[in-house]
Structures are given as C-alpha cells and as structure tokens.
Tab-separated table of C-alpha atoms in Angstrom:
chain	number	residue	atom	x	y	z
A	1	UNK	CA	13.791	69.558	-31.774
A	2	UNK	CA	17.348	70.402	-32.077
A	3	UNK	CA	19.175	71.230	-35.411
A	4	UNK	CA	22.377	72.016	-36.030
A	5	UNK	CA	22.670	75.075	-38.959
A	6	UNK	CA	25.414	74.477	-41.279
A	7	UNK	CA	26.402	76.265	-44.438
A	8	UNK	CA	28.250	79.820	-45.393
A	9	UNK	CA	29.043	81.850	-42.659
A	10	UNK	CA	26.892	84.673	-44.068
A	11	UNK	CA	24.057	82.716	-44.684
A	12	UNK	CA	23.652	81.277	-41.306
A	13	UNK	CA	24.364	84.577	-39.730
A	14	UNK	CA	21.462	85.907	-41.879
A	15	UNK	CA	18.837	83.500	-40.292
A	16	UNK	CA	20.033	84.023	-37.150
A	17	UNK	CA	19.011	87.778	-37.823
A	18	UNK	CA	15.773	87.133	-39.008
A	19	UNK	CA	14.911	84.998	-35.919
A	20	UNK	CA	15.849	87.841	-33.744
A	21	UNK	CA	11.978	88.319	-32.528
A	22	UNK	CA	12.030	84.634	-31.644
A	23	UNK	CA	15.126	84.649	-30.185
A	24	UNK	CA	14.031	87.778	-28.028
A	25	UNK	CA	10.859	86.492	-26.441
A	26	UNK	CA	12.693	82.520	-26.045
A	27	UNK	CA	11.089	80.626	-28.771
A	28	UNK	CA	13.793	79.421	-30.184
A	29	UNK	CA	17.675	80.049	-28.906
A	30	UNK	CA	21.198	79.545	-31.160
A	31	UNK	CA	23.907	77.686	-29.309
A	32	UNK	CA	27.391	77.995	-30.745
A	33	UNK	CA	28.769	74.889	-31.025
A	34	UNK	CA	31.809	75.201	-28.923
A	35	UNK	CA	29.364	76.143	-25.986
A	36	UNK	CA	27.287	73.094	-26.634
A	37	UNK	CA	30.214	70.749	-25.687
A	38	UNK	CA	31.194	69.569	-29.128
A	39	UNK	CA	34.699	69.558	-30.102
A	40	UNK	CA	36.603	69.911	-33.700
A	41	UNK	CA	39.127	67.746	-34.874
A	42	UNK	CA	41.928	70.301	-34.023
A	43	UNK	CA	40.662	70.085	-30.216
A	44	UNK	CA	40.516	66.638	-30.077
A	45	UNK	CA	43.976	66.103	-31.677
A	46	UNK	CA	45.206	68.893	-29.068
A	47	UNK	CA	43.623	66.861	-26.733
A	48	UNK	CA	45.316	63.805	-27.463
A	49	UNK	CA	48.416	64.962	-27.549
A	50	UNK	CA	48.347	66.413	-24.017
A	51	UNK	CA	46.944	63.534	-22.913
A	52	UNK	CA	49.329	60.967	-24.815
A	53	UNK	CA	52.278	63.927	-23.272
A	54	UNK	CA	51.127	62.691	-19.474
A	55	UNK	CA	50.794	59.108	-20.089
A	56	UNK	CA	54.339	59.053	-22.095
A	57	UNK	CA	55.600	61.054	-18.828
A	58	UNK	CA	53.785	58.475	-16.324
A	59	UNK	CA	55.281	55.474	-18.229
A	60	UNK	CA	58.441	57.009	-17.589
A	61	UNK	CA	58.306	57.379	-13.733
A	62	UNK	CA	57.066	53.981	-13.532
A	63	UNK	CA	60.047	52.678	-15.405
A	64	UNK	CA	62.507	54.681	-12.809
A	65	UNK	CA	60.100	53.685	-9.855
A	66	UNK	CA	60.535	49.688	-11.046
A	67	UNK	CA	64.725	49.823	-11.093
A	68	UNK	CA	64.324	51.754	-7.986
A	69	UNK	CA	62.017	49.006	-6.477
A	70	UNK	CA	64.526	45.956	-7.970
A	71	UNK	CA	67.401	47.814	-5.932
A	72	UNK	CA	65.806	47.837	-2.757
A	73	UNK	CA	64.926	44.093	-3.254
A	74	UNK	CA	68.858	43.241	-3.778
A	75	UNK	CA	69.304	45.522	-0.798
A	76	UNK	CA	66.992	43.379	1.194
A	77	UNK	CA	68.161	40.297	0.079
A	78	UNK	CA	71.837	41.119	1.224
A	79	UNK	CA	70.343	42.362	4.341
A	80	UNK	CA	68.352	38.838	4.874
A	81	UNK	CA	71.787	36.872	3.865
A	82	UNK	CA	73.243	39.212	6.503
A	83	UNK	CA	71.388	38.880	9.419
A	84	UNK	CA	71.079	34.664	8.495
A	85	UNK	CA	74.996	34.867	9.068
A	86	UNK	CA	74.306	37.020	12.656
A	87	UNK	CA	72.131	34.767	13.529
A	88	UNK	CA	74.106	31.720	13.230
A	89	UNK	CA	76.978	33.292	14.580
A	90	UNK	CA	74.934	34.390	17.572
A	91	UNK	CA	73.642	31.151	17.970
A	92	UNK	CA	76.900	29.753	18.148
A	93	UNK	CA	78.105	32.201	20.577
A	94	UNK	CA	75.498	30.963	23.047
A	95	UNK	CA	76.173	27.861	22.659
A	96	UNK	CA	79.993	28.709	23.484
A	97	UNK	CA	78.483	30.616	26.468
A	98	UNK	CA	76.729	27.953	27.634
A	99	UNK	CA	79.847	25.289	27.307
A	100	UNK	CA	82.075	27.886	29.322
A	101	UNK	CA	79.598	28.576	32.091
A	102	UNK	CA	79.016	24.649	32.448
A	103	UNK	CA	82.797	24.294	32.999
A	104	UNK	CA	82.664	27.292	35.230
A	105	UNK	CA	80.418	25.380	37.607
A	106	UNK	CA	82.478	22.517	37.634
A	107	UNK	CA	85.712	23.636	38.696
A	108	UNK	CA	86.565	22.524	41.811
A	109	UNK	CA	89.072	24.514	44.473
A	110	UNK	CA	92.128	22.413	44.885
A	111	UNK	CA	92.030	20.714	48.342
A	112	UNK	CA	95.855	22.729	49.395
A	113	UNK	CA	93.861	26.605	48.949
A	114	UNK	CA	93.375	27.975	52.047
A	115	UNK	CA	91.915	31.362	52.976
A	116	UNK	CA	94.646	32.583	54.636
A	117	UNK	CA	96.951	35.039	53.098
A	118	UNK	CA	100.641	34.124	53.722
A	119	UNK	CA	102.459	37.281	55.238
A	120	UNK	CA	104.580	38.788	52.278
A	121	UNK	CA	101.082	39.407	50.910
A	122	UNK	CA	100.152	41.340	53.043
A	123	UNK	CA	100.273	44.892	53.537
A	124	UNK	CA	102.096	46.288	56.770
A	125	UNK	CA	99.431	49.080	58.350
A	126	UNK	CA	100.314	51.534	60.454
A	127	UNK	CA	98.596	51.113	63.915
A	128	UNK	CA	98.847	53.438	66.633
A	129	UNK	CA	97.370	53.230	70.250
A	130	UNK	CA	97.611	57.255	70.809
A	131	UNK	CA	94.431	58.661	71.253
A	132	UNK	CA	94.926	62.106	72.144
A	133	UNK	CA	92.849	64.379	70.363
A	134	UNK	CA	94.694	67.295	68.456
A	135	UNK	CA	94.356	70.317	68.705
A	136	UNK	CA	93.747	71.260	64.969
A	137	UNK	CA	91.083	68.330	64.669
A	138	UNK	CA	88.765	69.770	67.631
A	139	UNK	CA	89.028	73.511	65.655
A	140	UNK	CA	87.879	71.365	62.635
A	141	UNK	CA	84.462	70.145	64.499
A	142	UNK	CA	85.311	66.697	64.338
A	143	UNK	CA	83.907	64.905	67.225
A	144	UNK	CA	86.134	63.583	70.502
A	145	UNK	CA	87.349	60.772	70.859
A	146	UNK	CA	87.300	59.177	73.892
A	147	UNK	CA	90.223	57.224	76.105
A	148	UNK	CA	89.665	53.952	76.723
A	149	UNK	CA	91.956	51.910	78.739
C-alpha cells in the first residue's frame, strides 16, 4: 500500500519519528515527494516555460530557414531560365556549324588555280656549290662533308 502523508509540517515530521524502528529494520520507508517523481505546480509552470522558450526559438529558425529555402528556389528558377536560353543558343550554334561546314565541302577550286607559285612569290635562296669544310666547323665536331663531283 502506498499513502501519501499530508498535513502540518510538524505533525508529519512527528510520525515519521515514531516510525523510526520500522523505518530502521525496512518495514515501512518515507519517500519525499520530489524523489518520487512528482512535480508541483511551480515545476511544471517552470517547465513549461522552458519548454514553450525552445519551441518559440524553433518556430523562429524555421521561419528564417523557409525565406532562405524560397530564395534558393528563385535562384534556381533564374538558373533553369538561364541555361533554357544556353541551350537554345547552343543549339543554334550547331546548327550554324553544321550549315558552314556543308558549304565548306562544297566549294569547288576554280578550274584557272594551279599549284605553281608564280616567281615574285617566291623567295630568292642562297645556294652555293662550295663544299669545303672550314676550319672552325671541324674544331666544332661537326661531321665532314664529303666532295662530290
């Protein structure tokens, strides 16, 4: 059986006294009622509070965590419009490729081009038929070269 004692504060502190012998060999045993997990109003308003503190607090970063989340959405939705545009542009790009490339292969030489290159074009080079090995080039290690004629 459990009971709860309630009354003066000198009164229940006098039975408690009186059951000492009981007390002693474990008859019986007094549990303070903050130990027995009960909890007075002024707990449980304490309580409360705290409690409506962290949910006031969470309500808070939610509402900062939504506008956050709505910005990132317009940010994505001007990065979809964005790469929409790239694509088309792209698109159209290849498409310009392809026209140029097709043209490319069509273009015929005129039937006048030959592969010759008239002589003002070219370049005059120096041509010598001397092939007497110097002096300074055999010092270098440069191989021989031989006369042929």
């Amino acid at each position: 059986m459990k009971y709860i004692l309630d009354g003066n504060e000198k009164d229940v502190a006098n039975v408690i006294r009186e059951q000492r012998i009981r007390t002693g060999r474990g008859l019986i045993s007094f549990t303070p009622i903050s130990e027995c997990g009960l909890i007075t109003k002024e707990d449980a308003r304490k309580a409360m509070d705290e409690k409506l503190t962290e949910l006031t607090a969470s309500v808070e970063e939610n509402e900062s965590l939504k506008s956050q989340i709505s910005g990132f959405e317009l940010n994505m939705k001007e990065k979809d419009a964005l790469i929409t545009s790239l694509t088309a542009e792209r698109d159209g790009l290849q498409a310009r490729i392809s026209e140029l490339e097709a043209v490319a292969d069509n273009k015929e030489l005129p039937a006048g081009d030959s592969k010759e290159l008239p002589a003002e074009d070219s370049k005059e080079l120096e041509t010598s038929d001397d092939k007497t090995i110097n002096v300074e080039e055999k010092k270098r290690g440069r191989p021989a070269t031989r006369k042929t004629e």
